[in-house]
Amino acid sequence: MLELQLTSGESENFFHLTVTGQLESAYFPMGPDGSGLFCRYDIVAGPDWELVSGLRSAVTQSARTETDYRTVVFNMPIEFTMKSTNPYGWPQIVFSLYGANIWNVETNRGYARVHCPLSGGGGTSAERTIRAPLFIPKYSNMCSAAMSWISGVNPEMRDPKILTDGSKHKGLACETYGELVIRLQSISRGTSQMALDWGQTTVDDRNY
């Protein structure tokens, strides 16, 4: 059982969210396009969220396919705790996948994002297995697209964190290939004192 240590009076002003889990693997129906794949993740949250413990970003080891040519296993642990005064800007995790092409040049192999799962409330955890589609940005003009195909270098996003804001990547041309398998669980503390209800409890469990 996960436990959060709160200082005196802090639970009246903040609630805490602890997220644990791991980036398990990347799955490609016909195998990955590149070799030596590695993935970076970044935690993105609203302005009222503060990271209490854990890493805001991290990078996996380089991995290759083994017995199953469609699956690349990372088993990268994810663990962090955040606090906030309100649920606006609920934490999201942005993943950036990279690998070498046939010319042994490093290029991006896709991006994905997921919302952290809602806590069960009351100190209980909620575990989710998420299969997040990977999408690769594409050039909008034929000349640049042809050069990208010849060189094997895909266009990269300057700041992948904009994926958490739908208004900032509207109209982005991309294609989808593969998915990331992520297992996450969350637990919250201090939500009842702030009258927050995630809607995860049944009618019989509510206190009237």
Coordinates of N, CA and C in Angstrom, one line a residue:
M1 N 0.8 -1.2 0.0 CA 0.0 0.0 0.0 C 0.9 1.2 0.0
L2 N 0.6 2.2 -0.9 CA 1.3 3.4 -0.9 C 0.8 4.4 0.1
E3 N 1.8 5.1 0.7 CA 1.4 6.0 1.8 C 2.0 7.3 1.5
L4 N 1.3 8.4 1.8 CA 1.8 9.8 1.6 C 1.9 10.4 2.9
Q5 N 3.0 11.1 3.2 CA 3.2 11.8 4.4 C 2.8 13.3 4.2
L6 N 1.8 13.7 5.0 CA 1.3 15.1 4.9 C 1.8 15.9 6.1
T7 N 2.2 17.1 5.9 CA 2.5 17.9 7.0 C 1.3 18.5 7.6
S8 N 1.4 19.1 8.8 CA 0.2 19.6 9.5 C -0.5 20.7 8.7
G9 N -1.8 20.5 8.5 CA -2.6 21.5 7.8 C -2.5 21.5 6.3
E10 N -1.5 20.7 5.7 CA -1.3 20.7 4.3 C -2.5 20.1 3.6
S11 N -3.2 19.1 4.2 CA -4.3 18.4 3.5 C -5.5 19.3 3.3
E12 N -5.5 20.4 4.0 CA -6.6 21.3 3.8 C -6.5 22.2 2.6
N13 N -5.2 22.3 2.1 CA -5.0 23.2 1.0 C -4.6 22.4 -0.3
F14 N -4.1 21.2 -0.2 CA -3.7 20.5 -1.3 C -4.2 19.0 -1.3
F15 N -4.3 18.4 -2.4 CA -4.4 17.0 -2.5 C -3.2 16.5 -3.2
H16 N -2.9 15.2 -2.9 CA -1.7 14.6 -3.5 C -2.1 13.5 -4.4
L17 N -1.4 13.3 -5.5 CA -1.6 12.2 -6.4 C -0.2 11.5 -6.7
T18 N -0.2 10.2 -6.4 CA 1.0 9.4 -6.6 C 0.7 8.4 -7.7
V19 N 1.6 8.4 -8.7 CA 1.4 7.6 -9.9 C 2.6 6.6 -10.0
T20 N 2.4 5.3 -10.1 CA 3.5 4.4 -10.3 C 3.1 3.4 -11.4
G21 N 4.1 2.8 -12.0 CA 3.9 1.9 -13.1 C 5.1 1.8 -13.9
Q22 N 4.9 1.4 -15.2 CA 6.1 1.3 -16.1 C 5.7 1.3 -17.5
L23 N 6.6 1.8 -18.3 CA 6.5 1.7 -19.8 C 7.0 0.3 -20.1
E24 N 6.0 -0.6 -20.5 CA 6.4 -2.0 -20.7 C 7.0 -2.3 -22.0
S25 N 6.4 -1.8 -23.1 CA 6.9 -2.2 -24.4 C 6.4 -1.3 -25.5
A26 N 6.9 -1.5 -26.7 CA 6.4 -0.9 -27.9 C 6.0 -2.1 -28.8
Y27 N 4.8 -2.0 -29.4 CA 4.4 -3.1 -30.3 C 4.1 -2.5 -31.7
F28 N 4.7 -3.2 -32.7 CA 4.6 -2.9 -34.1 C 4.0 -4.1 -34.9
P29 N 2.9 -4.0 -35.5 CA 2.3 -5.1 -36.2 C 3.2 -5.8 -37.2
M30 N 4.0 -5.1 -37.9 CA 4.9 -5.7 -38.9 C 6.4 -5.5 -38.5
G31 N 6.6 -5.2 -37.2 CA 8.0 -5.0 -36.8 C 8.4 -3.5 -36.8
P32 N 9.3 -3.1 -36.0 CA 9.7 -1.7 -36.0 C 10.5 -1.3 -37.3
D33 N 10.4 0.0 -37.7 CA 11.1 0.5 -38.8 C 12.5 0.7 -38.6
G34 N 12.9 0.8 -37.3 CA 14.3 1.1 -37.0 C 14.9 0.1 -36.0
S35 N 16.1 0.4 -35.6 CA 16.8 -0.5 -34.6 C 17.3 0.4 -33.5
G36 N 17.6 -0.3 -32.4 CA 18.2 0.5 -31.2 C 17.2 1.5 -30.7
L37 N 15.9 1.1 -30.5 CA 14.9 2.0 -30.0 C 15.1 2.4 -28.6
F38 N 14.8 3.7 -28.3 CA 14.7 4.2 -26.9 C 13.6 5.2 -26.8
C39 N 13.1 5.4 -25.6 CA 12.0 6.3 -25.4 C 12.2 7.3 -24.3
R40 N 11.7 8.5 -24.5 CA 11.8 9.5 -23.4 C 10.4 9.8 -23.0
Y41 N 10.2 10.0 -21.7 CA 8.9 10.5 -21.3 C 9.0 11.8 -20.5
D42 N 7.9 12.6 -20.6 CA 7.9 13.9 -19.9 C 6.5 14.0 -19.3
I43 N 6.5 14.5 -18.0 CA 5.3 14.7 -17.3 C 4.8 16.1 -17.5
V44 N 3.6 16.3 -17.9 CA 3.0 17.6 -18.2 C 1.8 17.8 -17.3
A45 N 1.7 18.9 -16.6 CA 0.5 19.2 -15.8 C 0.2 20.7 -15.8
G46 N -1.0 21.0 -15.3 CA -1.4 22.4 -15.2 C -0.6 23.3 -14.3
P47 N -0.8 24.6 -14.3 CA 0.0 25.5 -13.6 C -0.1 25.4 -12.1
D48 N -1.2 24.7 -11.6 CA -1.3 24.6 -10.1 C -0.7 23.3 -9.6
W49 N -0.2 22.5 -10.5 CA 0.4 21.2 -10.0 C 1.9 21.4 -9.8
E50 N 2.4 20.8 -8.7 CA 3.8 20.8 -8.3 C 4.3 19.4 -8.1
L51 N 5.5 19.2 -8.6 CA 6.1 17.9 -8.5 C 6.7 17.8 -7.1
V52 N 6.3 16.8 -6.3 CA 6.8 16.6 -5.0 C 8.0 15.7 -4.9
S53 N 7.9 14.6 -5.7 CA 9.0 13.6 -5.7 C 8.9 12.9 -7.0
G54 N 10.0 12.3 -7.4 CA 10.1 11.6 -8.7 C 10.7 12.4 -9.8
L55 N 10.8 11.9 -11.0 CA 11.5 12.5 -12.1 C 10.4 13.1 -13.0
R56 N 10.6 14.3 -13.5 CA 9.7 14.9 -14.4 C 9.9 14.3 -15.8
S57 N 11.1 13.9 -16.1 CA 11.4 13.3 -17.4 C 12.5 12.2 -17.3
A58 N 12.5 11.2 -18.1 CA 13.5 10.2 -18.1 C 13.6 9.5 -19.4
V59 N 14.7 8.8 -19.6 CA 15.0 8.1 -20.9 C 15.2 6.6 -20.6
T60 N 14.7 5.8 -21.5 CA 14.9 4.3 -21.3 C 16.3 3.9 -21.9
Q61 N 16.6 2.7 -21.6 CA 17.8 2.1 -22.3 C 17.4 1.8 -23.7
S62 N 18.5 1.6 -24.6 CA 18.3 1.2 -25.9 C 17.9 -0.3 -26.0
A63 N 16.8 -0.6 -26.8 CA 16.3 -1.9 -26.8 C 16.1 -2.4 -28.3
R64 N 16.1 -3.7 -28.5 CA 15.8 -4.3 -29.8 C 14.8 -5.4 -29.6
T65 N 14.3 -5.8 -30.8 CA 13.4 -7.0 -30.8 C 14.2 -8.2 -30.5
E66 N 13.5 -9.2 -29.8 CA 14.2 -10.5 -29.5 C 13.4 -11.6 -30.1
T67 N 12.7 -12.4 -29.2 CA 12.0 -13.6 -29.7 C 10.8 -13.2 -30.6
D68 N 10.1 -12.1 -30.2 CA 9.0 -11.6 -31.0 C 9.4 -10.4 -31.8
Y69 N 9.5 -10.5 -33.1 CA 10.0 -9.4 -33.9 C 9.1 -8.2 -33.9
R70 N 7.8 -8.3 -33.3 CA 6.9 -7.2 -33.3 C 7.0 -6.3 -32.0
T71 N 7.7 -6.8 -31.0 CA 7.7 -6.2 -29.7 C 9.1 -5.8 -29.2
V72 N 9.2 -4.6 -28.7 CA 10.4 -4.1 -28.1 C 10.1 -3.8 -26.7
V73 N 10.8 -4.5 -25.8 CA 10.6 -4.4 -24.3 C 11.5 -3.4 -23.7
F74 N 10.8 -2.5 -22.9 CA 11.6 -1.5 -22.2 C 11.6 -1.7 -20.7
N75 N 10.4 -2.0 -20.1 CA 10.2 -2.1 -18.7 C 10.8 -1.0 -17.9
M76 N 10.5 0.2 -18.3 CA 11.0 1.5 -17.7 C 10.1 1.9 -16.6
P77 N 10.6 1.9 -15.3 CA 9.7 2.3 -14.2 C 9.3 3.8 -14.3
I78 N 8.1 4.1 -13.9 CA 7.5 5.4 -13.8 C 7.0 5.6 -12.4
E79 N 7.5 6.6 -11.6 CA 7.0 6.8 -10.3 C 7.2 8.3 -9.9
F80 N 6.1 9.0 -9.6 CA 6.2 10.4 -9.1 C 5.0 10.7 -8.3
T81 N 5.1 11.8 -7.5 CA 4.0 12.3 -6.7 C 3.9 13.8 -7.0
M82 N 2.7 14.3 -7.2 CA 2.4 15.7 -7.4 C 1.3 16.1 -6.4
K83 N 1.3 17.4 -6.2 CA 0.2 18.0 -5.4 C -0.4 19.2 -6.1
S84 N -1.7 19.5 -5.8 CA -2.4 20.6 -6.5 C -3.5 21.0 -5.6
T85 N -4.0 22.3 -5.9 CA -5.1 22.8 -5.2 C -6.4 22.5 -5.9
N86 N -6.3 22.0 -7.2 CA -7.5 21.7 -8.0 C -7.1 20.7 -9.1
P87 N -8.1 20.0 -9.6 CA -7.8 19.0 -10.7 C -7.5 19.5 -12.1
Y88 N -7.7 20.8 -12.3 CA -7.5 21.4 -13.6 C -6.0 21.1 -14.1
G89 N -5.9 20.7 -15.3 CA -4.6 20.4 -15.8 C -4.1 19.1 -15.3
W90 N -5.0 18.1 -15.2 CA -4.6 16.7 -14.7 C -3.4 16.2 -15.4
P91 N -2.5 15.6 -14.7 CA -1.2 15.2 -15.3 C -1.3 14.3 -16.5
Q92 N -0.5 14.5 -17.5 CA -0.4 13.7 -18.7 C 1.1 13.3 -18.8
I93 N 1.3 12.2 -19.5 CA 2.7 11.8 -19.8 C 2.8 11.7 -21.3
V94 N 3.8 12.4 -21.8 CA 4.1 12.4 -23.3 C 5.4 11.6 -23.5
F95 N 5.2 10.7 -24.5 CA 6.3 9.7 -24.8 C 6.8 10.1 -26.2
S96 N 8.2 10.1 -26.3 CA 8.9 10.3 -27.6 C 9.8 9.1 -27.9
L97 N 9.5 8.5 -29.0 CA 10.2 7.2 -29.4 C 11.3 7.6 -30.5
Y98 N 12.5 7.1 -30.3 CA 13.6 7.3 -31.3 C 14.3 6.0 -31.6
G99 N 14.9 6.0 -32.8 CA 15.6 4.9 -33.2 C 16.5 5.2 -34.4
A100 N 17.4 4.3 -34.8 CA 18.2 4.5 -35.9 C 17.6 4.0 -37.2
N101 N 17.8 4.7 -38.3 CA 17.2 4.2 -39.6 C 18.3 3.3 -40.3
I102 N 18.0 3.1 -41.6 CA 18.9 2.2 -42.3 C 20.3 2.8 -42.6
W103 N 20.4 4.1 -42.5 CA 21.7 4.8 -42.6 C 22.3 5.0 -41.2
N104 N 21.7 4.4 -40.2 CA 22.3 4.5 -38.8 C 22.2 5.9 -38.3
V105 N 21.2 6.6 -38.8 CA 21.0 8.0 -38.3 C 19.8 8.0 -37.3
E106 N 20.0 8.6 -36.2 CA 18.9 8.7 -35.2 C 17.7 9.6 -35.7
T107 N 16.5 9.1 -35.6 CA 15.3 9.8 -36.0 C 14.2 9.4 -35.1
N108 N 13.1 10.2 -35.1 CA 12.0 9.9 -34.2 C 11.2 8.8 -34.9
R109 N 10.6 7.9 -34.0 CA 9.8 6.8 -34.5 C 8.3 6.9 -34.0
G110 N 8.0 8.1 -33.4 CA 6.6 8.3 -33.1 C 6.5 9.0 -31.7
Y111 N 5.3 9.5 -31.5 CA 4.9 10.2 -30.2 C 3.6 9.6 -29.7
A112 N 3.5 9.7 -28.4 CA 2.2 9.2 -27.8 C 2.0 10.0 -26.5
R113 N 0.8 10.1 -26.1 CA 0.5 10.7 -24.8 C -0.7 10.0 -24.1
V114 N -0.6 10.0 -22.8 CA -1.7 9.4 -22.0 C -2.0 10.3 -20.8
H115 N -3.3 10.2 -20.3 CA -3.6 10.8 -19.0 C -3.3 9.9 -17.9
C116 N -2.8 10.4 -16.8 CA -2.7 9.5 -15.6 C -4.1 9.0 -15.2
P117 N -4.2 7.8 -14.8 CA -5.5 7.3 -14.4 C -6.1 8.0 -13.1
L118 N -7.4 8.0 -13.0 CA -8.0 8.6 -11.8 C -7.8 7.6 -10.7
S119 N -7.6 8.2 -9.5 CA -7.5 7.4 -8.3 C -8.8 6.9 -7.9
G120 N -8.8 5.7 -7.2 CA -10.1 5.1 -6.7 C -10.7 5.9 -5.6
G121 N -9.9 6.8 -5.0 CA -10.3 7.6 -3.9 C -10.3 6.8 -2.6
G122 N -10.2 7.5 -1.5 CA -10.2 6.8 -0.2 C -8.9 6.0 0.1
G123 N -7.9 6.4 -0.6 CA -6.6 5.7 -0.3 C -6.5 4.4 -1.1
T124 N -7.4 4.1 -2.0 CA -7.3 2.9 -2.9 C -6.7 3.2 -4.2
S125 N -6.0 2.3 -4.8 CA -5.3 2.5 -6.1 C -6.2 2.0 -7.2
A126 N -5.9 2.5 -8.4 CA -6.6 2.1 -9.6 C -5.5 1.9 -10.7
E127 N -5.5 0.6 -11.1 CA -4.4 0.2 -12.1 C -5.0 0.1 -13.5
R128 N -4.3 0.6 -14.5 CA -4.8 0.6 -15.8 C -3.6 0.1 -16.7
T129 N -4.0 -0.7 -17.7 CA -3.1 -1.0 -18.8 C -3.5 -0.2 -20.0
I130 N -2.7 0.7 -20.5 CA -3.0 1.6 -21.6 C -2.2 1.2 -22.8
R131 N -2.9 1.1 -24.0 CA -2.2 0.9 -25.3 C -2.4 2.2 -26.0
A132 N -1.3 3.0 -26.0 CA -1.3 4.4 -26.6 C -0.8 4.3 -28.1
P133 N -1.6 4.7 -29.1 CA -1.1 4.7 -30.4 C 0.1 5.6 -30.6
L134 N 1.0 5.2 -31.5 CA 2.2 6.0 -31.8 C 1.9 6.7 -33.2
F135 N 2.1 8.0 -33.2 CA 1.9 8.7 -34.5 C 3.2 9.5 -34.8
I136 N 3.4 9.5 -36.2 CA 4.6 10.1 -36.7 C 4.2 11.3 -37.5
P137 N 4.7 12.5 -37.2 CA 4.4 13.7 -38.1 C 4.9 13.5 -39.5
K138 N 4.2 14.1 -40.4 CA 4.6 14.0 -41.8 C 4.6 15.4 -42.4
Y139 N 5.5 15.6 -43.5 CA 5.5 16.8 -44.2 C 4.3 17.0 -45.0
S140 N 3.8 18.3 -45.1 CA 2.6 18.6 -45.9 C 2.9 18.7 -47.4
N141 N 4.1 18.9 -47.8 CA 4.4 19.1 -49.2 C 5.1 17.9 -49.8
M142 N 5.0 17.6 -51.0 CA 5.5 16.4 -51.7 C 7.0 16.4 -51.7
C143 N 7.6 17.6 -51.9 CA 9.1 17.6 -52.1 C 9.8 17.2 -50.7
S144 N 9.3 17.8 -49.6 CA 9.9 17.5 -48.3 C 9.6 16.0 -48.0
A145 N 8.4 15.5 -48.3 CA 8.0 14.2 -48.0 C 8.9 13.2 -48.8
A146 N 9.3 13.5 -50.0 CA 10.2 12.7 -50.8 C 11.6 12.6 -50.2
M147 N 12.1 13.8 -49.8 CA 13.4 13.8 -49.2 C 13.4 13.1 -47.9
S148 N 12.3 13.1 -47.1 CA 12.2 12.4 -45.9 C 12.2 10.9 -46.1
W149 N 11.6 10.4 -47.2 CA 11.5 9.0 -47.5 C 12.9 8.5 -48.0
I150 N 13.6 9.3 -48.7 CA 14.9 8.9 -49.2 C 16.0 8.9 -48.1
S151 N 15.9 9.9 -47.2 CA 16.9 10.0 -46.1 C 16.6 9.1 -45.0
G152 N 15.3 8.7 -44.8 CA 14.8 7.9 -43.7 C 14.7 8.7 -42.4
V153 N 14.7 10.1 -42.5 CA 14.7 10.9 -41.3 C 13.3 11.5 -41.3
N154 N 12.5 11.3 -40.2 CA 11.2 11.8 -40.0 C 11.2 13.2 -39.4
P155 N 10.3 14.1 -39.7 CA 10.2 15.4 -39.1 C 10.0 15.2 -37.6
E156 N 10.6 16.0 -36.8 CA 10.5 16.0 -35.3 C 9.8 17.2 -34.8
M157 N 9.1 17.0 -33.7 CA 8.5 18.1 -33.0 C 9.5 18.8 -32.1
R158 N 9.5 20.2 -32.2 CA 10.4 20.9 -31.4 C 10.1 20.8 -29.9
D159 N 8.8 20.7 -29.6 CA 8.4 20.6 -28.2 C 7.2 19.6 -28.2
P160 N 7.5 18.3 -28.0 CA 6.3 17.3 -27.9 C 5.3 17.6 -26.9
K161 N 5.6 18.4 -25.9 CA 4.6 18.7 -24.8 C 3.4 19.4 -25.3
I162 N 3.4 20.0 -26.5 CA 2.3 20.7 -27.1 C 1.1 19.7 -27.4
L163 N 1.5 18.4 -27.4 CA 0.5 17.3 -27.6 C -0.6 17.3 -26.5
T164 N -0.3 17.8 -25.4 CA -1.2 17.9 -24.3 C -2.3 19.0 -24.4
D165 N -2.1 19.8 -25.4 CA -3.0 21.0 -25.6 C -3.5 20.9 -27.0
G166 N -4.8 20.5 -27.2 CA -5.3 20.3 -28.5 C -5.3 21.5 -29.4
S167 N -5.3 22.7 -28.8 CA -5.4 23.9 -29.6 C -4.0 24.2 -30.3
K168 N -2.9 23.6 -29.8 CA -1.6 23.9 -30.3 C -1.1 22.9 -31.4
H169 N -1.8 21.8 -31.5 CA -1.4 20.9 -32.6 C -2.5 20.6 -33.6
K170 N -3.4 21.5 -33.7 CA -4.5 21.4 -34.6 C -4.0 21.4 -36.0
G171 N -4.5 20.5 -36.8 CA -4.1 20.4 -38.2 C -2.8 19.7 -38.5
L172 N -2.2 19.1 -37.5 CA -0.9 18.4 -37.6 C -1.1 17.2 -38.5
A173 N -0.3 17.1 -39.6 CA -0.3 15.9 -40.5 C 0.5 14.8 -39.9
C174 N 0.0 13.6 -39.8 CA 0.7 12.5 -39.2 C 0.1 11.2 -39.7
E175 N 0.8 10.1 -39.4 CA 0.3 8.8 -39.7 C 0.6 8.0 -38.4
T176 N -0.2 6.9 -38.2 CA -0.1 6.1 -37.0 C 0.5 4.7 -37.4
Y177 N 1.5 4.3 -36.6 CA 2.0 2.9 -36.8 C 2.6 2.5 -35.4
G178 N 2.0 1.4 -34.9 CA 2.5 0.9 -33.6 C 1.8 1.5 -32.4
E179 N 2.1 1.0 -31.2 CA 1.6 1.5 -30.0 C 2.5 1.2 -28.8
L180 N 2.4 2.0 -27.8 CA 3.1 1.8 -26.5 C 2.2 1.1 -25.6
V181 N 2.7 0.2 -24.8 CA 2.0 -0.5 -23.7 C 2.5 0.1 -22.4
I182 N 1.6 0.7 -21.7 CA 1.9 1.4 -20.4 C 1.0 0.9 -19.3
R183 N 1.6 0.5 -18.2 CA 0.8 0.1 -17.0 C 1.0 1.1 -15.9
L184 N -0.2 1.7 -15.5 CA -0.1 2.8 -14.5 C -1.1 2.5 -13.4
Q185 N -0.8 2.9 -12.2 CA -1.8 3.0 -11.1 C -1.6 4.2 -10.3
S186 N -2.7 4.7 -9.7 CA -2.6 6.0 -9.0 C -3.3 5.9 -7.7
I187 N -2.9 6.7 -6.8 CA -3.6 6.8 -5.4 C -3.5 8.3 -5.0
S188 N -4.6 8.7 -4.4 CA -4.7 10.1 -4.0 C -5.0 10.2 -2.5
R189 N -4.6 11.4 -2.0 CA -4.8 11.7 -0.6 C -5.3 13.1 -0.4
G190 N -6.2 13.4 0.4 CA -6.6 14.7 0.7 C -7.8 15.2 -0.2
T191 N -8.3 14.3 -1.0 CA -9.4 14.8 -1.9 C -10.7 14.9 -1.1
S192 N -11.0 14.1 -0.1 CA -12.3 14.2 0.6 C -12.4 15.5 1.3
Q193 N -11.2 16.0 1.9 CA -11.3 17.3 2.6 C -11.6 18.4 1.7
M194 N -11.3 18.3 0.4 CA -11.5 19.3 -0.6 C -12.8 19.1 -1.4
A195 N -13.6 18.1 -0.9 CA -14.9 17.8 -1.6 C -14.7 17.4 -3.0
L196 N -13.7 16.7 -3.3 CA -13.4 16.2 -4.7 C -13.9 14.8 -4.8
D197 N -14.6 14.5 -5.9 CA -15.1 13.1 -6.1 C -14.8 12.8 -7.6
W198 N -14.0 11.7 -7.8 CA -13.6 11.3 -9.1 C -14.7 10.5 -9.8
G199 N -15.8 10.2 -9.1 CA -16.9 9.4 -9.7 C -16.5 7.9 -9.8
Q200 N -15.5 7.5 -9.0 CA -15.1 6.1 -9.0 C -15.8 5.2 -8.0
T201 N -16.6 5.8 -7.1 CA -17.3 5.0 -6.1 C -18.7 4.7 -6.5
T202 N -19.3 3.7 -6.0 CA -20.7 3.3 -6.3 C -21.6 4.1 -5.3
V203 N -22.9 4.0 -5.6 CA -23.9 4.7 -4.8 C -23.9 4.3 -3.4
D204 N -23.7 2.9 -3.2 CA -23.7 2.4 -1.9 C -22.5 2.8 -1.0
D205 N -21.4 3.2 -1.7 CA -20.2 3.6 -1.0 C -20.2 5.1 -0.6
R206 N -21.2 5.8 -1.1 CA -21.2 7.3 -0.8 C -21.8 7.5 0.6
N207 N -21.3 8.6 1.2 CA -21.8 9.0 2.5 C -22.8 10.1 2.4
Y208 N -24.0 9.9 2.8 CA -25.0 11.0 2.7 C -25.3 11.5 4.1

